[in-house]
C-alpha positions as MATLAB code, in Angstrom:
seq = 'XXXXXXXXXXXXXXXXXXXXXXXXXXXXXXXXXXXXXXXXXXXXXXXXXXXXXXXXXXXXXXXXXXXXXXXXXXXXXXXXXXXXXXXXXXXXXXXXXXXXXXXXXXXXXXXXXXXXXXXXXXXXXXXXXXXXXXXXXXXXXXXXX';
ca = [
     -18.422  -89.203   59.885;
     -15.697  -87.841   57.752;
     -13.510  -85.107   58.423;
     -12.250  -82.452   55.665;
      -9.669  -79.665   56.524;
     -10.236  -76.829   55.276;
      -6.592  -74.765   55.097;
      -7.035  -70.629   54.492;
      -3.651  -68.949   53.855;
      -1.909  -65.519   53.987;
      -4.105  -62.721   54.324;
      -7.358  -64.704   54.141;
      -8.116  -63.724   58.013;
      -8.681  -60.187   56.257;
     -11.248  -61.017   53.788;
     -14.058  -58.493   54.334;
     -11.415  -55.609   54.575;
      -9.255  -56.446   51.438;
     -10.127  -55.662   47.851;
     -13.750  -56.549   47.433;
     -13.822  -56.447   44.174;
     -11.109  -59.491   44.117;
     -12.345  -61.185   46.824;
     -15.981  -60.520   47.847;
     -17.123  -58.532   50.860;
     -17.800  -61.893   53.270;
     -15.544  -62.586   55.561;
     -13.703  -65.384   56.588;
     -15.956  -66.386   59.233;
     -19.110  -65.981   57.197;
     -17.899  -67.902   54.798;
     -17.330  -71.025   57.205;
     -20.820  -70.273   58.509;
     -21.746  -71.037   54.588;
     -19.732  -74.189   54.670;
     -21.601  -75.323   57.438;
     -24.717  -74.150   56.307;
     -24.358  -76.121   53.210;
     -22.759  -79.374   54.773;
     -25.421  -79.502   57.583;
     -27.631  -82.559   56.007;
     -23.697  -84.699   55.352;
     -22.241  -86.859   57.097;
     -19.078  -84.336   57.036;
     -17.249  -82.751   59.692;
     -14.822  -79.859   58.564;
     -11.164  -79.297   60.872;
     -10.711  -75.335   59.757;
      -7.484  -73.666   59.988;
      -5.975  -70.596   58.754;
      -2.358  -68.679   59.351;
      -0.483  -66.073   57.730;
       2.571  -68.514   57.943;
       3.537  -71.684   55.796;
       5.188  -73.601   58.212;
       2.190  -73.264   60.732;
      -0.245  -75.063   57.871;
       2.247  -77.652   57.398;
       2.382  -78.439   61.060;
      -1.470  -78.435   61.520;
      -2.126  -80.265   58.027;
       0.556  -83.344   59.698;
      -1.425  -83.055   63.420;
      -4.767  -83.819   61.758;
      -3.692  -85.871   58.827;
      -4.532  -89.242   60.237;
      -8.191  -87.582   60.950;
      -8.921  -86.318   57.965;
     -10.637  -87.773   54.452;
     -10.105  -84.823   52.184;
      -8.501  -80.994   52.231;
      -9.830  -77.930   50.678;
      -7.131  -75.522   50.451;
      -7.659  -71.427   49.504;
      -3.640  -71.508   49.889;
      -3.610  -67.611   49.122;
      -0.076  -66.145   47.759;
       1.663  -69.657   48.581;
      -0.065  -71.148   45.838;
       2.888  -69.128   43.665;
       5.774  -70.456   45.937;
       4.745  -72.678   48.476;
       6.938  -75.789   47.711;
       7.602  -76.560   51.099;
       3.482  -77.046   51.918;
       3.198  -78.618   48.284;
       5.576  -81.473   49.855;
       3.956  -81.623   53.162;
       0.143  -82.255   50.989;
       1.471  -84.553   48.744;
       2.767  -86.499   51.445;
      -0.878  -86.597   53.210;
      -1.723  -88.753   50.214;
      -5.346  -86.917   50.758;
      -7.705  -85.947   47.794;
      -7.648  -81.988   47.563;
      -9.419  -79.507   46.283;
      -8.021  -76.314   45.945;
      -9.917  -72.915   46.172;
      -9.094  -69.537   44.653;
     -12.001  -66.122   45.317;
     -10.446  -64.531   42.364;
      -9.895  -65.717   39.207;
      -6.109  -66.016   39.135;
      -5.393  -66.755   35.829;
      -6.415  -63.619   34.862;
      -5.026  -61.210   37.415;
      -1.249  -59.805   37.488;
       1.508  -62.022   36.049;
       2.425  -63.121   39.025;
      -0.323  -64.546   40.185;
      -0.611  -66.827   36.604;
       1.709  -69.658   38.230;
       0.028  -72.453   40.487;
       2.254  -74.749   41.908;
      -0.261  -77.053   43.654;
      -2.710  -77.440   40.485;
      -0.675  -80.722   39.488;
      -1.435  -82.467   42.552;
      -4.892  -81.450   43.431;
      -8.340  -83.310   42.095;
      -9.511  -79.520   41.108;
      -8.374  -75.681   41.129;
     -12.281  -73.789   41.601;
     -11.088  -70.176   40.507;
     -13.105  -67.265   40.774;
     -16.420  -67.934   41.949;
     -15.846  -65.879   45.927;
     -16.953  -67.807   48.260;
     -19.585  -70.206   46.095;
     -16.152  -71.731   45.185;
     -16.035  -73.290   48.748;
     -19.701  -74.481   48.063;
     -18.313  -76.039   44.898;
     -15.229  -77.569   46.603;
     -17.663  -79.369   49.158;
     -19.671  -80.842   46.754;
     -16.833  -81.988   44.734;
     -14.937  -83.391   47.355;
     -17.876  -85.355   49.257;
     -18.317  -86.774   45.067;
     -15.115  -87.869   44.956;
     -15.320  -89.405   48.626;
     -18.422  -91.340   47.663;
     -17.156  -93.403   44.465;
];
């Protein structure tokens, strides 16, 4: 069985509530019920995790490193200054997938930069939660080659 974490940044504990229009109307919870869901028939076990605070993900992404096969990573405003968590993923030496609801290329200027797209297999941006979906079957691709 492998294991994929599956990291949720800032503010992601309030999908459902915040802008729907960015982010969908699921929730956070639904949407791991839809990575389940979806995963069920794998051989794929998923190590989820979210906080509001950087240095929290680092800490769980180095507990369960040794576990783990893959990340997905939704890594919410930290994708625009996260450095220190860039370091700490690079070091896992893990293929990653990184998630985005909205399409963040086209939202406000600040949003444009992505510090993590250089070090991840694939940036899915803008499909809601069917990005997770995506990032699943991408990842359990890559896995299997």
């Amino acid at each position: 069985m492998k294991k994929i974490i599956v990291i949720n940044g800032p503010n992601l504990n309030n999908l459902g509530n915040r802008s729907p229009k960015h982010y969908g109307k699921l929730t956070l919870d639904k949407i791991i019920y839809l990575m389940r869901k979806h995963s069920e028939n794998t051989n794929i076990k998923f190590l989820f995790y979210q906080s509001n605070h950087e240095g929290r993900i680092i800490d769980f992404i180095q507990k369960k490193v040794k576990e783990a096969s893959g990340i997905i990573i939704n890594p919410g405003a930290l994708t625009h200054y996260g450095y220190s968590l860039k370091d700490a993923l690079i070091d896992t030496n893990l293929p990653i997938v990184e998630v985005h609801l909205s399409e963040i290329k086209n939202r406000e200027k600040f949003r444009k930069l992505d510090i993590f797209e250089d070090i991840v297999i694939s940036v899915i941006s803008g499909l809601k939660e069917d990005g997770y979906l995506k990032a699943i079957d991408l990842l359990i691709s890559y896995l299997n080659k």
